[in-house]
GROMACS .gro file of C-alpha atoms in nm:
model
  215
    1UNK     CA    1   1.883  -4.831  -3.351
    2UNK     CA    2   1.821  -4.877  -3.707
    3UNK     CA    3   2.074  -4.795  -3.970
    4UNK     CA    4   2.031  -4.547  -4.225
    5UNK     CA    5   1.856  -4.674  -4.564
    6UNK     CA    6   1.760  -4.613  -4.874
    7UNK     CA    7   1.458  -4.711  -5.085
    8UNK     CA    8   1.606  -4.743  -5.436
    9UNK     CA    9   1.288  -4.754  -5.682
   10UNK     CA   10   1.111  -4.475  -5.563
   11UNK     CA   11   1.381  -4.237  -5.416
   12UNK     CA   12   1.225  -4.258  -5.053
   13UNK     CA   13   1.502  -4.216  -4.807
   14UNK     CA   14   1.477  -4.322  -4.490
   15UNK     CA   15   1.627  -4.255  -4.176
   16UNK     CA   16   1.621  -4.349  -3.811
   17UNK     CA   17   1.283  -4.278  -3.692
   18UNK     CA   18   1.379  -4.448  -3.384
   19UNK     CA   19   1.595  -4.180  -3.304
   20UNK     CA   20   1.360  -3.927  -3.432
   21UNK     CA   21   1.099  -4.019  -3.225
   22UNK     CA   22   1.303  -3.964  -2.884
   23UNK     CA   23   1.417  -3.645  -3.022
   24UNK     CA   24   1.079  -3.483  -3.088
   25UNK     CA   25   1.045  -3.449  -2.709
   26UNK     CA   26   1.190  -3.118  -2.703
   27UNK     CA   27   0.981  -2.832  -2.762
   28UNK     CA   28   0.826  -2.715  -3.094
   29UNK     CA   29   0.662  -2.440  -3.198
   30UNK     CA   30   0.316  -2.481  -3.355
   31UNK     CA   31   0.304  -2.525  -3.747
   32UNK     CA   32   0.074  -2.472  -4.044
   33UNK     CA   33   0.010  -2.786  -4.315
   34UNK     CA   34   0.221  -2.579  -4.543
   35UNK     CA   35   0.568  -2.542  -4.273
   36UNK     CA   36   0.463  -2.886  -4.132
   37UNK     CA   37   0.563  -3.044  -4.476
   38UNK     CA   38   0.925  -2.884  -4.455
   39UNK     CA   39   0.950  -2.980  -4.102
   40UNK     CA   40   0.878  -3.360  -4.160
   41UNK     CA   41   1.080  -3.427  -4.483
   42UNK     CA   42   1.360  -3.239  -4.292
   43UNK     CA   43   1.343  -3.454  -3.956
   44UNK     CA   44   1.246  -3.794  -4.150
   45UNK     CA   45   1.380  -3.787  -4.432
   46UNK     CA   46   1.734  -3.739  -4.622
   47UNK     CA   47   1.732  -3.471  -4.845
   48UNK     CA   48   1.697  -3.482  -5.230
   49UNK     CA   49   2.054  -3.425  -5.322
   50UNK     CA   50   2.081  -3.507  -5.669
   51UNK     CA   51   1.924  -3.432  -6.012
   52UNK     CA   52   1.809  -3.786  -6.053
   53UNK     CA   53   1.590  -3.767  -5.732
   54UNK     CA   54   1.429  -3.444  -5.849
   55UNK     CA   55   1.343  -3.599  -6.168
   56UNK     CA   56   1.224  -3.917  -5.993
   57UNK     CA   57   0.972  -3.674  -5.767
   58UNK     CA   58   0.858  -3.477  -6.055
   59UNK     CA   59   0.758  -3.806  -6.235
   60UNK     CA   60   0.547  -3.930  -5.968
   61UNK     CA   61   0.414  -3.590  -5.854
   62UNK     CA   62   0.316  -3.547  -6.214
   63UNK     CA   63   0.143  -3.882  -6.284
   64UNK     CA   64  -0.095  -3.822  -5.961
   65UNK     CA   65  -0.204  -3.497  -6.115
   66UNK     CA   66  -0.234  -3.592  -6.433
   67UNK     CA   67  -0.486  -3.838  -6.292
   68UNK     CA   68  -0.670  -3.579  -6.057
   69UNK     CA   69  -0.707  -3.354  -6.446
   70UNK     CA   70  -0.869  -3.635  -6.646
   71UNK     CA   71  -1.075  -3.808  -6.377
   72UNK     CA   72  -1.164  -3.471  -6.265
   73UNK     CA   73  -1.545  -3.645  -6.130
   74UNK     CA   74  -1.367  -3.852  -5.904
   75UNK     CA   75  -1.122  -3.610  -5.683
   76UNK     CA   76  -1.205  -3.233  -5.553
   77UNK     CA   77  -1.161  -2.935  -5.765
   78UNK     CA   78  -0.873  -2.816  -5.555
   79UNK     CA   79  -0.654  -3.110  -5.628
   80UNK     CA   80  -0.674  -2.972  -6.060
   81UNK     CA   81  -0.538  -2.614  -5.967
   82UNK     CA   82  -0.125  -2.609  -6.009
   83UNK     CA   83  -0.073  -2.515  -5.680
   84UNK     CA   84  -0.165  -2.823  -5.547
   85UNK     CA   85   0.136  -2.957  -5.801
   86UNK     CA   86   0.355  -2.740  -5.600
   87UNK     CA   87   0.228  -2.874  -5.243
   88UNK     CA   88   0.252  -3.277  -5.346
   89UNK     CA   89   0.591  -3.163  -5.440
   90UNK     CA   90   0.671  -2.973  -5.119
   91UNK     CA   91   0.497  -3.259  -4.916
   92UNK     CA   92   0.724  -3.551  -5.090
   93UNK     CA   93   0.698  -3.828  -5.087
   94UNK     CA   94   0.386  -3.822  -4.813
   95UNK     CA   95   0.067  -3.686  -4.984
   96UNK     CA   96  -0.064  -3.379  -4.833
   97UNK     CA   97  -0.348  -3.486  -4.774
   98UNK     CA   98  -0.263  -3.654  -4.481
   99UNK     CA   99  -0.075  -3.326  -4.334
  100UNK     CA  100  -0.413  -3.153  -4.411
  101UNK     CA  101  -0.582  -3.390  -4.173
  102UNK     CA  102  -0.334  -3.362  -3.959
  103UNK     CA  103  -0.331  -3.006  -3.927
  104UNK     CA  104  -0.666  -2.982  -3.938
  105UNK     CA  105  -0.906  -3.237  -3.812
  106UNK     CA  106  -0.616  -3.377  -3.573
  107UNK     CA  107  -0.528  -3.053  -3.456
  108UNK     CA  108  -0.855  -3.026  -3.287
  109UNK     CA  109  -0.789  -3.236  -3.028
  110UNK     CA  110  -0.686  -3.103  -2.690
  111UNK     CA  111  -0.403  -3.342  -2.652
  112UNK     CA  112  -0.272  -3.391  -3.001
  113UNK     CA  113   0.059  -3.137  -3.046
  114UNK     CA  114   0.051  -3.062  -3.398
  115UNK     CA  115   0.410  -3.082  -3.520
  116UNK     CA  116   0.532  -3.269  -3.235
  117UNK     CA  117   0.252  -3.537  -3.291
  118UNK     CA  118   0.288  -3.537  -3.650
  119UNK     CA  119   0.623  -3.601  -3.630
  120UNK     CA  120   0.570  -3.899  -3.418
  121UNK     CA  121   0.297  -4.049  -3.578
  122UNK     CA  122   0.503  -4.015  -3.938
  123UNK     CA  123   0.823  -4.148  -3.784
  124UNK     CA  124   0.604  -4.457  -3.668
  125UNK     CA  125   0.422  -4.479  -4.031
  126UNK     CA  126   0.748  -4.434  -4.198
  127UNK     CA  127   0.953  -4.693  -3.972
  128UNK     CA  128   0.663  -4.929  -4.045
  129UNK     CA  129   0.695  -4.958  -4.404
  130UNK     CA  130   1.054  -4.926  -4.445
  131UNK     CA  131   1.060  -5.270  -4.259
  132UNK     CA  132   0.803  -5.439  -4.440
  133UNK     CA  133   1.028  -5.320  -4.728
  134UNK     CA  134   0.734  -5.122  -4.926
  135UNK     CA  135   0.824  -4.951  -5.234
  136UNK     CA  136   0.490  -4.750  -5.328
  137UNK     CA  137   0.678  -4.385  -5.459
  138UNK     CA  138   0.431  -4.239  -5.242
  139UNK     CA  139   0.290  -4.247  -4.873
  140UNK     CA  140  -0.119  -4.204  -4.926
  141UNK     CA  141  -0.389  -4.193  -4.613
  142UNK     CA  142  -0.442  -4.539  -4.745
  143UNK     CA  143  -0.135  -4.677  -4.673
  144UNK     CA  144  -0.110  -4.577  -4.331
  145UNK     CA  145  -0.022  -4.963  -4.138
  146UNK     CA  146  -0.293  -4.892  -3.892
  147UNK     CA  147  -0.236  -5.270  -3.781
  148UNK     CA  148   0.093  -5.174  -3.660
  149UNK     CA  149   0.075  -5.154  -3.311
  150UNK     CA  150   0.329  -4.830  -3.289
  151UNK     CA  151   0.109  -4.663  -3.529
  152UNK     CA  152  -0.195  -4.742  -3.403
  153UNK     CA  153  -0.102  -4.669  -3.027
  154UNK     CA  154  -0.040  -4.265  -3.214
  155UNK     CA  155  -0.355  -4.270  -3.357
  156UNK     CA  156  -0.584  -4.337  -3.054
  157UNK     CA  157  -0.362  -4.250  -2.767
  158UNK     CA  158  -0.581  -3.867  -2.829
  159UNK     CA  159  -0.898  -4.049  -2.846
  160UNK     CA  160  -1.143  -4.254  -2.665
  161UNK     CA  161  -1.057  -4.624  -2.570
  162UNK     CA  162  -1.331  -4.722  -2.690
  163UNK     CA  163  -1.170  -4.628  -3.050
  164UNK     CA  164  -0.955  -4.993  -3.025
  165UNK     CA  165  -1.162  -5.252  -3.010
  166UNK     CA  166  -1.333  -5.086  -3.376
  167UNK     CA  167  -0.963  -5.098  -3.557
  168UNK     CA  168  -0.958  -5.415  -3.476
  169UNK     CA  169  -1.328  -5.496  -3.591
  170UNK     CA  170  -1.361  -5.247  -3.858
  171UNK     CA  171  -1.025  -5.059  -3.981
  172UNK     CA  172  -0.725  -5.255  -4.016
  173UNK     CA  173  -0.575  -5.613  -3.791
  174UNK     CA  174  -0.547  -5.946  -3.867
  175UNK     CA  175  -0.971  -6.010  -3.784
  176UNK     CA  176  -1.077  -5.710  -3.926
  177UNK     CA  177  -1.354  -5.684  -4.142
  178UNK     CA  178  -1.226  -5.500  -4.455
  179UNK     CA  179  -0.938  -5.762  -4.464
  180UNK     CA  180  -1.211  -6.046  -4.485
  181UNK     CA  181  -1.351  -5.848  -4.766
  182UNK     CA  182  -1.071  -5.861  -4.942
  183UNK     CA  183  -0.950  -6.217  -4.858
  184UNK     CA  184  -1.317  -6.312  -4.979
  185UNK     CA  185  -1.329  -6.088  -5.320
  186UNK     CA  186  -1.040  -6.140  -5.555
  187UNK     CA  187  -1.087  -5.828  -5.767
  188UNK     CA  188  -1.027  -5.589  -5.395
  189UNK     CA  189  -0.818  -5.838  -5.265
  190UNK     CA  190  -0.564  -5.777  -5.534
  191UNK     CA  191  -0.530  -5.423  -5.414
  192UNK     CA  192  -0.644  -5.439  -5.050
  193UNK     CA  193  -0.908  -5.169  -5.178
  194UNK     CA  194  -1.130  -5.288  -4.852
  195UNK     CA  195  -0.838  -5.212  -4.599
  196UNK     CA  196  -0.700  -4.882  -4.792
  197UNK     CA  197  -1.056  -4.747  -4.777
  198UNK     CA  198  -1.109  -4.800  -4.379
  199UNK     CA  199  -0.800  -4.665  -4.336
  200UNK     CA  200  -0.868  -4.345  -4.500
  201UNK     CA  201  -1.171  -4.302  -4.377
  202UNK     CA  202  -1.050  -4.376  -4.003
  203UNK     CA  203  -0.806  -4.086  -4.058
  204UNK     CA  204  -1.057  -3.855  -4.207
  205UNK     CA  205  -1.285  -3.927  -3.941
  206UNK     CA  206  -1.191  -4.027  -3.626
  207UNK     CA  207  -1.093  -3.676  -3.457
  208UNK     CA  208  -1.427  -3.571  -3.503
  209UNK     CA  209  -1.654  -3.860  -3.497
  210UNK     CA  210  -1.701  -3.885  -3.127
  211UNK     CA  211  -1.611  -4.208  -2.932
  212UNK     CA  212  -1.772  -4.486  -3.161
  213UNK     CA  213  -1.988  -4.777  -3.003
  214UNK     CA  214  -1.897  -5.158  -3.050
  215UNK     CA  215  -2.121  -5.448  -3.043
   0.00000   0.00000   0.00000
């Protein structure tokens, strides 16, 4: 059982996903993007108590939009309007862009239990990188420790076995691909861009790509 912790820089706190995941069992009823983002921070996460960790949020909410205004080529339309301000700052600190894949493209698989397997997927993500101590202010689709075994076992126990043996190759492990990329080019090394991209396209992707092919 791991103790109850808190991730000073960024104002993350985290709690015992351990626990979380047993209690997740139970019954829940089905949930839009929008009431899954209350649901999660409420089960995962302690809640933002004072002013400081308000102000903390707002800062970081604020500096990803004000990126998504000025490189306004690079990021969709719908990420400039000031409700999606409101929704990074409902969602906090996990983008919602992964909930909207979630709920969406996820969702569309007969086994996968929206809130119930959100909630265990996030409680394995968020156990992950509390252990390897990361302090990134916010959880993107990139980040997602697809290596992790825990993690990974969430995000193909819906799909295909086939699905495995390609992480391994192509998305995320200690042989994979994108991490030879980056081990081989300094300037994506520096910032795992090879390994952040796989992974977000893996979880973009993979509910509706049909079961992939190796060799």
């Amino acid at each position: 059982m791991m103790p109850k912790s808190v991730a000073s820089a960024d104002a993350r706190h985290w709690i015992d996903s351990e626990n979380v995941v047993g209690r997740v069992e139970s019954s829940w009823r089905p949930a839009s993007a929008e009431e899954g983002f209350e649901i999660v921070r409420r089960r995962l996460f302690e809640p933002l108590l004072s002013p400081d960790n308000f102000k903390q949020r707002d800062v970081v909410v604020r500096a990803f939009f004000d990126l998504y205004r000025t490189q306004q080529q690079e990021f969709p339309a719908e990420c400039r309007n000031a409700d999606y301000e409101k929704r990074m700052q409902a969602a906090y600190p996990i983008h919602p862009e992964i909930f909207d894949r979630l709920y969406t493209d996820w969702s569309t698989l007969v086994k996968f239990q929206r809130t119930r397997g959100v909630l265990r997927l996030m409680a394995a993500v968020i156990h992950s990188l509390w252990s390897k101590g990361d302090r990134n202010p916010l959880i993107l689709p990139s980040m997602i420790p697809i290596d992790d075994p825990r993690v990974q076992f969430e995000l193909t126990r819906y799909l295909s076995d086939n699905w495995v043996p390609v992480i391994e190759k192509d998305v995320d492990g200690p042989n994979s691909l994108p991490l030879r990329m980056d081990g081989e080019i300094p300037n994506l090394g520096r910032i795992h861009a090879c390994r952040r991209v796989a992974r977000t396209i893996y979880l973009g992707s993979a509910p509706t790509a049909g079961p992939p092919t190796t060799g």
